[in-house]
PDB file of C-alpha atoms in Angstrom:
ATOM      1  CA  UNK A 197      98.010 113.504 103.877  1.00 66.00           C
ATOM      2  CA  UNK A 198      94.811 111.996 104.632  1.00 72.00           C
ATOM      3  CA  UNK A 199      91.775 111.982 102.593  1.00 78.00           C
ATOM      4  CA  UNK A 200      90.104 114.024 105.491  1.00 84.00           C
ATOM      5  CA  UNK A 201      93.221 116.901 105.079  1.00 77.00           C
ATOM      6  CA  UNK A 202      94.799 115.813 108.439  1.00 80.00           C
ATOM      7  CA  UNK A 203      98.801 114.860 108.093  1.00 79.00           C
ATOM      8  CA  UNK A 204     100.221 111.220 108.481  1.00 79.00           C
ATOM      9  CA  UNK A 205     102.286 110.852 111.653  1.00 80.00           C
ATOM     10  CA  UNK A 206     106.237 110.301 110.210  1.00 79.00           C
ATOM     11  CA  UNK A 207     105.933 106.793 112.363  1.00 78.00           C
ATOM     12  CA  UNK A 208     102.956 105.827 110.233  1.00 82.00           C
ATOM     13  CA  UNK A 209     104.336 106.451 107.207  1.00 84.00           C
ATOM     14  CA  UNK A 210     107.285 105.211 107.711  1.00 87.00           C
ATOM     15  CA  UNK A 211     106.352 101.783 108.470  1.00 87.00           C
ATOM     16  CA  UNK A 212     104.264 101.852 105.500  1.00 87.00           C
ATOM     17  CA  UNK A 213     107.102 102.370 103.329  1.00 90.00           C
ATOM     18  CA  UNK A 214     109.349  99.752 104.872  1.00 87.00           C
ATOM     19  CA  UNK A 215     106.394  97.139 104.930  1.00 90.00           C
ATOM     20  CA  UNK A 216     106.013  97.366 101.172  1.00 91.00           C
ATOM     21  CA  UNK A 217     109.813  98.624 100.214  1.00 89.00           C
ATOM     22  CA  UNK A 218     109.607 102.062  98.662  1.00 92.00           C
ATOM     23  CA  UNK A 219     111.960 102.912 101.702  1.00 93.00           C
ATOM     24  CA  UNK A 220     114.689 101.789  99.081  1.00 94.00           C
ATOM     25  CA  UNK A 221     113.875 104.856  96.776  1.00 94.00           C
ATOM     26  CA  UNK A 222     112.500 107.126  99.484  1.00 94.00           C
ATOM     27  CA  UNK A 223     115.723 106.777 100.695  1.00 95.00           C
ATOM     28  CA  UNK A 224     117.796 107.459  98.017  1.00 96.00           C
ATOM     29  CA  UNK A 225     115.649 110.748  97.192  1.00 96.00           C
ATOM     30  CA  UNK A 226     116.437 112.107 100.164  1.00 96.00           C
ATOM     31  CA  UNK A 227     120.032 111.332 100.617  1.00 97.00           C
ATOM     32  CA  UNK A 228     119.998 113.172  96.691  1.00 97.00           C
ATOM     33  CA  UNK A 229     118.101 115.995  98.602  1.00 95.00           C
ATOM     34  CA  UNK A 230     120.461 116.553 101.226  1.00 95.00           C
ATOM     35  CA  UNK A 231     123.864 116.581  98.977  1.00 95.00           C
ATOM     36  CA  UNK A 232     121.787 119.262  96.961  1.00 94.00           C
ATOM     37  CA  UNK A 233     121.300 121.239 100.228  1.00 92.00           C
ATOM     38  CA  UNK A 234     124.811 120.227 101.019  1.00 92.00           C
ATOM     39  CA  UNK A 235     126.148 121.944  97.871  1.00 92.00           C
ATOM     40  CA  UNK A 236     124.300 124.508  97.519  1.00 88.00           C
ATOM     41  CA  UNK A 237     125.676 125.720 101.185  1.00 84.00           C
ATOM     42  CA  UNK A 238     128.381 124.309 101.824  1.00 72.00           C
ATOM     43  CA  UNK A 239     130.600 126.778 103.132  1.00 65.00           C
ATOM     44  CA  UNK A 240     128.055 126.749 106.114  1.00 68.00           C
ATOM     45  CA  UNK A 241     127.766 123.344 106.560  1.00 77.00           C
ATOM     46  CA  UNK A 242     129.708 121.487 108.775  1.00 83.00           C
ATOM     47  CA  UNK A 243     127.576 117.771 108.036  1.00 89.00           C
ATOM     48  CA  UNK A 244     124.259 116.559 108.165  1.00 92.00           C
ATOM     49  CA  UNK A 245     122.845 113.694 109.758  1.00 94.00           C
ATOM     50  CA  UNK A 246     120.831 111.334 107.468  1.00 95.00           C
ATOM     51  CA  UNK A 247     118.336 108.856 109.087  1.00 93.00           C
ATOM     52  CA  UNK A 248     119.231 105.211 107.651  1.00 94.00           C
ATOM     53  CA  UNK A 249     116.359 101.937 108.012  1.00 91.00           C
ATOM     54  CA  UNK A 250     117.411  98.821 108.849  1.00 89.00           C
ATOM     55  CA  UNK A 251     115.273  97.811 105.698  1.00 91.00           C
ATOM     56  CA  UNK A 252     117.499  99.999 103.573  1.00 94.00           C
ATOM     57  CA  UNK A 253     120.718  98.447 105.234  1.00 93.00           C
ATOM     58  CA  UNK A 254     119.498  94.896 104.361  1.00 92.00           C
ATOM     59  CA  UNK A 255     119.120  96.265 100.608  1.00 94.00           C
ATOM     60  CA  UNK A 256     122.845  94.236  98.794  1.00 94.00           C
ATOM     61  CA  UNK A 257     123.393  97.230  96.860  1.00 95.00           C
ATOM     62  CA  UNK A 258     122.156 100.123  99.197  1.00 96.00           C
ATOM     63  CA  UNK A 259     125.988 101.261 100.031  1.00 97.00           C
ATOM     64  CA  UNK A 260     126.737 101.657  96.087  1.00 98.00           C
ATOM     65  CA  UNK A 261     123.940 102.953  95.551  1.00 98.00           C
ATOM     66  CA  UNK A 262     124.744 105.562  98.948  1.00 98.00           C
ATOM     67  CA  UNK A 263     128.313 106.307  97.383  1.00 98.00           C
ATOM     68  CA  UNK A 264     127.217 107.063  94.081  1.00 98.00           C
ATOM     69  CA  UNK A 265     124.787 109.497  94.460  1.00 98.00           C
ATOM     70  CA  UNK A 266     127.256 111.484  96.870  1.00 98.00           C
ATOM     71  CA  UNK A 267     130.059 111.096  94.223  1.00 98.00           C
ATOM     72  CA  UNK A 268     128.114 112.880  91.479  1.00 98.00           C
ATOM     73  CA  UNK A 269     127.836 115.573  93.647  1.00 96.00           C
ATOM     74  CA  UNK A 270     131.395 115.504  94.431  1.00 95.00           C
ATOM     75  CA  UNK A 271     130.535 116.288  98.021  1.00 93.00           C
ATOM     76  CA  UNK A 272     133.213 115.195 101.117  1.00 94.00           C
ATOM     77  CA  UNK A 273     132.026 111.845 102.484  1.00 96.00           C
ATOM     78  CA  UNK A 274     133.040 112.893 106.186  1.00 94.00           C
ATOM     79  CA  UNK A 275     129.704 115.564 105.332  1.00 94.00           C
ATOM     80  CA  UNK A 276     127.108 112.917 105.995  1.00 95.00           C
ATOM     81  CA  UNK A 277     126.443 111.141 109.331  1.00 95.00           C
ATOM     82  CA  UNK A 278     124.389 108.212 108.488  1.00 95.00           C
ATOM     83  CA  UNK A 279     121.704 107.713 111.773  1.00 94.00           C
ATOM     84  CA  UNK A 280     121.144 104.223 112.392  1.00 89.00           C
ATOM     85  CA  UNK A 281     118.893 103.259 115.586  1.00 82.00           C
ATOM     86  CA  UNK A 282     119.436 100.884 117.938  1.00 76.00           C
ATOM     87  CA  UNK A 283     117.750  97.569 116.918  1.00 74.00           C
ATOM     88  CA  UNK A 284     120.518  96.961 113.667  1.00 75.00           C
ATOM     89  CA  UNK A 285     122.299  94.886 116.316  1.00 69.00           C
ATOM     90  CA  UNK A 286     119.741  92.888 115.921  1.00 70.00           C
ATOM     91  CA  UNK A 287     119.168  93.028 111.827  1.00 69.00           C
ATOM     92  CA  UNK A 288     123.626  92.650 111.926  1.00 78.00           C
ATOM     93  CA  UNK A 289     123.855  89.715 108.773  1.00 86.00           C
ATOM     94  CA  UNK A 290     126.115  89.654 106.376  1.00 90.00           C
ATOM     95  CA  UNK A 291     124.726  92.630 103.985  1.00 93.00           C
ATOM     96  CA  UNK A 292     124.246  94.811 107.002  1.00 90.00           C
ATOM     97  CA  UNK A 293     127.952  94.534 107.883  1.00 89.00           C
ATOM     98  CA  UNK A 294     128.962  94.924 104.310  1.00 93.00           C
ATOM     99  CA  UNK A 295     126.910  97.969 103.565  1.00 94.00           C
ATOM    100  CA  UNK A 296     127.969  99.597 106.707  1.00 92.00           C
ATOM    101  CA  UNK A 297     132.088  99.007 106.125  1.00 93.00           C
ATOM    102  CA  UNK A 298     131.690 100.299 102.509  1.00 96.00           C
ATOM    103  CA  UNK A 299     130.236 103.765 103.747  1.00 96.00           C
ATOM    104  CA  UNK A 300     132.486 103.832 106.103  1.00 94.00           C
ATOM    105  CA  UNK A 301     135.646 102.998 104.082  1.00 95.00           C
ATOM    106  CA  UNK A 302     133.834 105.519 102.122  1.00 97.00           C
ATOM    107  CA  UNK A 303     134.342 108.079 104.621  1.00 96.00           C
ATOM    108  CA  UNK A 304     130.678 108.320 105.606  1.00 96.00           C
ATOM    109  CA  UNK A 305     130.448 109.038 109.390  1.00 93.00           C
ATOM    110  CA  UNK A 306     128.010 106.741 112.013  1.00 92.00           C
ATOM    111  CA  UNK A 307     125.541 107.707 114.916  1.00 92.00           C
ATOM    112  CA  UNK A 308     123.012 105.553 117.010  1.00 89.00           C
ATOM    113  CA  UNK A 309     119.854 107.460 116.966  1.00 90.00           C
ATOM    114  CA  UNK A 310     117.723 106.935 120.682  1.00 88.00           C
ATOM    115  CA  UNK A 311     120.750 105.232 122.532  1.00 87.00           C
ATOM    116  CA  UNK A 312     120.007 103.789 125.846  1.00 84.00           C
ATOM    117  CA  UNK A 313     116.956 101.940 124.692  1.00 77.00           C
ATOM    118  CA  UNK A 314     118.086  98.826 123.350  1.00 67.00           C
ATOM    119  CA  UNK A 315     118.953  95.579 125.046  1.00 58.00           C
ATOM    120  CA  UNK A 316     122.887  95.814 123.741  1.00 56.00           C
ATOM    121  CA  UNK A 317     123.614  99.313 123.600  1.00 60.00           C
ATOM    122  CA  UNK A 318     126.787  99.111 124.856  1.00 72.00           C
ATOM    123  CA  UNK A 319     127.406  96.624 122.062  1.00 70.00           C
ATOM    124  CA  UNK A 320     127.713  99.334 119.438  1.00 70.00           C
ATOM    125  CA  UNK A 321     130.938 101.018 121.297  1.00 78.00           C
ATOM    126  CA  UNK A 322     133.214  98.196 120.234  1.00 78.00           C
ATOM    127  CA  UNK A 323     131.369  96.877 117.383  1.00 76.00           C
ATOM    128  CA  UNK A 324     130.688 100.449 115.027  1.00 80.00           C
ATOM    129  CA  UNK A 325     133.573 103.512 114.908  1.00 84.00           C
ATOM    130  CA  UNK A 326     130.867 105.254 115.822  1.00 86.00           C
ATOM    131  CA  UNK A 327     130.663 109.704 115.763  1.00 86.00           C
ATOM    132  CA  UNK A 328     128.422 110.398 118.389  1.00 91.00           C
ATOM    133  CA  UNK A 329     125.466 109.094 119.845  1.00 93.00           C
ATOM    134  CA  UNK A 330     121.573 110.724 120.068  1.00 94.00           C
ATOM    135  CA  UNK A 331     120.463 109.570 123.994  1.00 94.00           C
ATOM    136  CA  UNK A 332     116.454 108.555 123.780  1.00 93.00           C
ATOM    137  CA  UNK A 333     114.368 111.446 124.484  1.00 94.00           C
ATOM    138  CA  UNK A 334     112.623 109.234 127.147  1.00 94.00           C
ATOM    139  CA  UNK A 335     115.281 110.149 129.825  1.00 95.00           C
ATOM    140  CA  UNK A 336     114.896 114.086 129.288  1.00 96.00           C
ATOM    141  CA  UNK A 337     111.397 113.863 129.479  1.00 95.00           C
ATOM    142  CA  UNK A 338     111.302 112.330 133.055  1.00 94.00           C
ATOM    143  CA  UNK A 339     113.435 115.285 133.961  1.00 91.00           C
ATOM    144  CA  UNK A 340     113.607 117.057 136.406  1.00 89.00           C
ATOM    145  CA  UNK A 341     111.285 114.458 138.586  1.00 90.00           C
ATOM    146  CA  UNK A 342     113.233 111.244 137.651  1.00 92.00           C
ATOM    147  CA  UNK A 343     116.375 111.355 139.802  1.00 93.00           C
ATOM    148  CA  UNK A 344     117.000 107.576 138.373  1.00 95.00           C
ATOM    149  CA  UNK A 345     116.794 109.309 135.028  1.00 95.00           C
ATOM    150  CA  UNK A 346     119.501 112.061 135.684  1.00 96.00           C
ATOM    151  CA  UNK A 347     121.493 108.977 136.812  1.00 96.00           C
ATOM    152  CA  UNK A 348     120.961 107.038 133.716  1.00 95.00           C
ATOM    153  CA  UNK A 349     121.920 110.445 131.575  1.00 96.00           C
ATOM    154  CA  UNK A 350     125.468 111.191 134.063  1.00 97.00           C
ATOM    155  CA  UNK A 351     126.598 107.535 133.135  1.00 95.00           C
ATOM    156  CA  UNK A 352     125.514 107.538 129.744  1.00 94.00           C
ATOM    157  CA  UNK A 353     127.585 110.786 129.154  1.00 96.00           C
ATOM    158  CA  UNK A 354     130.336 109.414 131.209  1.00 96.00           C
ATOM    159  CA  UNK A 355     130.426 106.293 128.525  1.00 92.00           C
ATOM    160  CA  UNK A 356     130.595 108.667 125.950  1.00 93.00           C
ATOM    161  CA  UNK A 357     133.291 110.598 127.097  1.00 94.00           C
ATOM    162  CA  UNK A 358     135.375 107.783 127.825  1.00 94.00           C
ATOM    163  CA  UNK A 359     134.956 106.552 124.282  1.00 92.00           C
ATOM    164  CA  UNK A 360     135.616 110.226 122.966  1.00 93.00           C
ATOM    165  CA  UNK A 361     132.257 110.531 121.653  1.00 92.00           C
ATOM    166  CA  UNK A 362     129.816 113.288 121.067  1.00 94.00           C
ATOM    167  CA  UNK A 363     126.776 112.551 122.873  1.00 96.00           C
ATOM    168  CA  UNK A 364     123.494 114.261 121.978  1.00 97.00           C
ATOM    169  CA  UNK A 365     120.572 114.528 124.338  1.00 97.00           C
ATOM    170  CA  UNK A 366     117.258 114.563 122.165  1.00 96.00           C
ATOM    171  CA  UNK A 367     113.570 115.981 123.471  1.00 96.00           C
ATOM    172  CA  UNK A 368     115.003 119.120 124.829  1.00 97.00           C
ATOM    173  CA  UNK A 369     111.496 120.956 125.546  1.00 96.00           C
ATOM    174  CA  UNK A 370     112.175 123.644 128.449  1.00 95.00           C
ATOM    175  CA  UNK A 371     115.388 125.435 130.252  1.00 96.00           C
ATOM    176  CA  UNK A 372     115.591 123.307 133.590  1.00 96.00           C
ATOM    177  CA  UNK A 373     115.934 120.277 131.155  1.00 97.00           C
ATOM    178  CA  UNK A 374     119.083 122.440 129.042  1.00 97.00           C
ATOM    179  CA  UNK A 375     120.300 123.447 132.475  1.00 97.00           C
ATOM    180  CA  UNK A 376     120.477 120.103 134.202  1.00 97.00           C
ATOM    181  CA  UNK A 377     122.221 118.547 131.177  1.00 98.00           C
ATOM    182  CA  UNK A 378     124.693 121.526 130.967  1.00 98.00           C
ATOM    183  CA  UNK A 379     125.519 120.918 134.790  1.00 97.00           C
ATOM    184  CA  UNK A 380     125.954 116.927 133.610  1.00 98.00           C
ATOM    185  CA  UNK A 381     128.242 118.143 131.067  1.00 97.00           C
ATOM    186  CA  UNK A 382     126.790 117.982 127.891  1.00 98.00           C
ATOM    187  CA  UNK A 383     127.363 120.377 125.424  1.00 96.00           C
ATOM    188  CA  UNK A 384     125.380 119.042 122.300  1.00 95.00           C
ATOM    189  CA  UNK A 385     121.549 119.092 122.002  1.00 96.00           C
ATOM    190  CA  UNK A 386     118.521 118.677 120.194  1.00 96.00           C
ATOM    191  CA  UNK A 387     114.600 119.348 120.679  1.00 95.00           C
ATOM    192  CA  UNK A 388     112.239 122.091 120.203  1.00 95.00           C
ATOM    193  CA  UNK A 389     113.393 124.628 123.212  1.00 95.00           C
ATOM    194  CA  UNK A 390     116.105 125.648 120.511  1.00 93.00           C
ATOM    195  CA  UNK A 391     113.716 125.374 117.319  1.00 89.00           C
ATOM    196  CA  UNK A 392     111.006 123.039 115.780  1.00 89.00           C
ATOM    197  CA  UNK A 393     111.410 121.658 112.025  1.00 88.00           C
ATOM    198  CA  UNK A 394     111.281 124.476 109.619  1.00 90.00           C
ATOM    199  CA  UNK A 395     111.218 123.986 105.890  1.00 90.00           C
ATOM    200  CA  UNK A 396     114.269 124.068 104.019  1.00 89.00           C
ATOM    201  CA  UNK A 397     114.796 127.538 102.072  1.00 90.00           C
ATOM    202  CA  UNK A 398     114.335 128.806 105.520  1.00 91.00           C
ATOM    203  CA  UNK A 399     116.702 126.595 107.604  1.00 88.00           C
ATOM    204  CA  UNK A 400     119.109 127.751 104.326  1.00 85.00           C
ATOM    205  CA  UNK A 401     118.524 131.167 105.209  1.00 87.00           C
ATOM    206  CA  UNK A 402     119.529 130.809 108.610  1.00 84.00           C
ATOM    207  CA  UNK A 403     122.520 128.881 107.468  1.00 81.00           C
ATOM    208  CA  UNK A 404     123.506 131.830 105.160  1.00 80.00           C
ATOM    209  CA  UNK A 405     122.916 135.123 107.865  1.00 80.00           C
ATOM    210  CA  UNK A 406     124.580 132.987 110.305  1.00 76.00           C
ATOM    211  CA  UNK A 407     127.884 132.233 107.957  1.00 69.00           C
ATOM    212  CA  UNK A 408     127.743 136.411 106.840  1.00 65.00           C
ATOM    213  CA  UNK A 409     128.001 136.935 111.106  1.00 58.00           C
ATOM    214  CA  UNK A 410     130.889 134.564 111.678  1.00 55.00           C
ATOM    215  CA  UNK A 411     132.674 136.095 108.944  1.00 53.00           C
ATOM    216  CA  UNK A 412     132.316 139.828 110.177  1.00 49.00           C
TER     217      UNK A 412
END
């Protein structure tokens, strides 16, 4: 928050943290934040998905550091989906690679947050055992006008398929946008026609009336 009350864009603050490294421990807090969650309801949870910097991945001990704090809480590994965006390709040394094969010999599970952006993003089929893959909310927004756009989203979900991956449309703002994708074939999807961000007791409460309908 700003000293005039207004809030600090995510993007902002974000940067800020990676410029000057408390991304390391921000990090860590909220992976610790989400196994709580994770515990505390996990008969409703199926996994989360855990945004990951490339600053954190170039940390040497940020996979230890990952596996031990989801080992005290004794919580399945296959739970978390670690989000990583495009541009690691680009930050892929040594420490990168050996962070991201510990958490996934862990059992930790991958996505590529805003596919389609990046110069090599057909790099990351063969080079990550990836999960699924978010597609960058600047192809739904073009939608329905952008006929090149709808293009772009049938072969990206094409890819996907081929590769038996979940692919996730992001930016999902109005029905004609859910209704072309459904017609594309996806079945996934994220954005604010289905909900914005909520804080967490009440995304918990959800969780729970949701779990006490499936069982009845």
């Amino acid at each position: 928050v700003k000293k005039d009350g207004s809030v600090v864009p995510p993007l902002d603050f974000i940067r800020v943290i990676e410029e000057n490294g408390m991304i390391i421990t921000v990090g860590e807090e909220v992976l610790r934040q989400v196994c709580e969650f994770i515990v505390d309801n996990d008969t409703s949870i199926g996994f989360v998905d855990v945004n990951v910097s490339p600053v954190q991945l170039r940390y040497p001990n940020m996979a230890d550091r990952f596996i031990d704090i989801i080992s005290a809480h004794e919580i399945d590994p296959r739970k978390i989906v670690l989000e990583f965006t495009e541009n690691i390709l680009i930050e892929m040394n040594q420490v990168v690679k050996d962070n991201i094969e510990k958490l996934l010999n862990f059992g930790c599970q991958i996505c590529i947050d805003d596919f389609g952006t990046g110069y090599s993003s057909l790099s990351y089929l063969t080079l990550l055992p990836l999960k699924k893959i978010k597609v960058d909310r600047s192809f739904v927004s073009r939608m329905p006008e952008d006929s090149r756009s709808i293009k772009i989203l049938e072969a990206i979900y094409n890819i996907a398929r081929s590769f038996n991956l979940d692919a996730i449309p992001e930016g999902v703002e109005n029905e004609k946008q859910l209704e072309i994708l459904s017609m594309i074939g996806y079945r996934l999807f994220q954005g604010y026609y289905f909900g914005k961000p909520i804080p967490v007791d009440d995304f918990a409460k959800i969780l729970r009336e949701r779990s006490k309908f499936t069982k009845s």
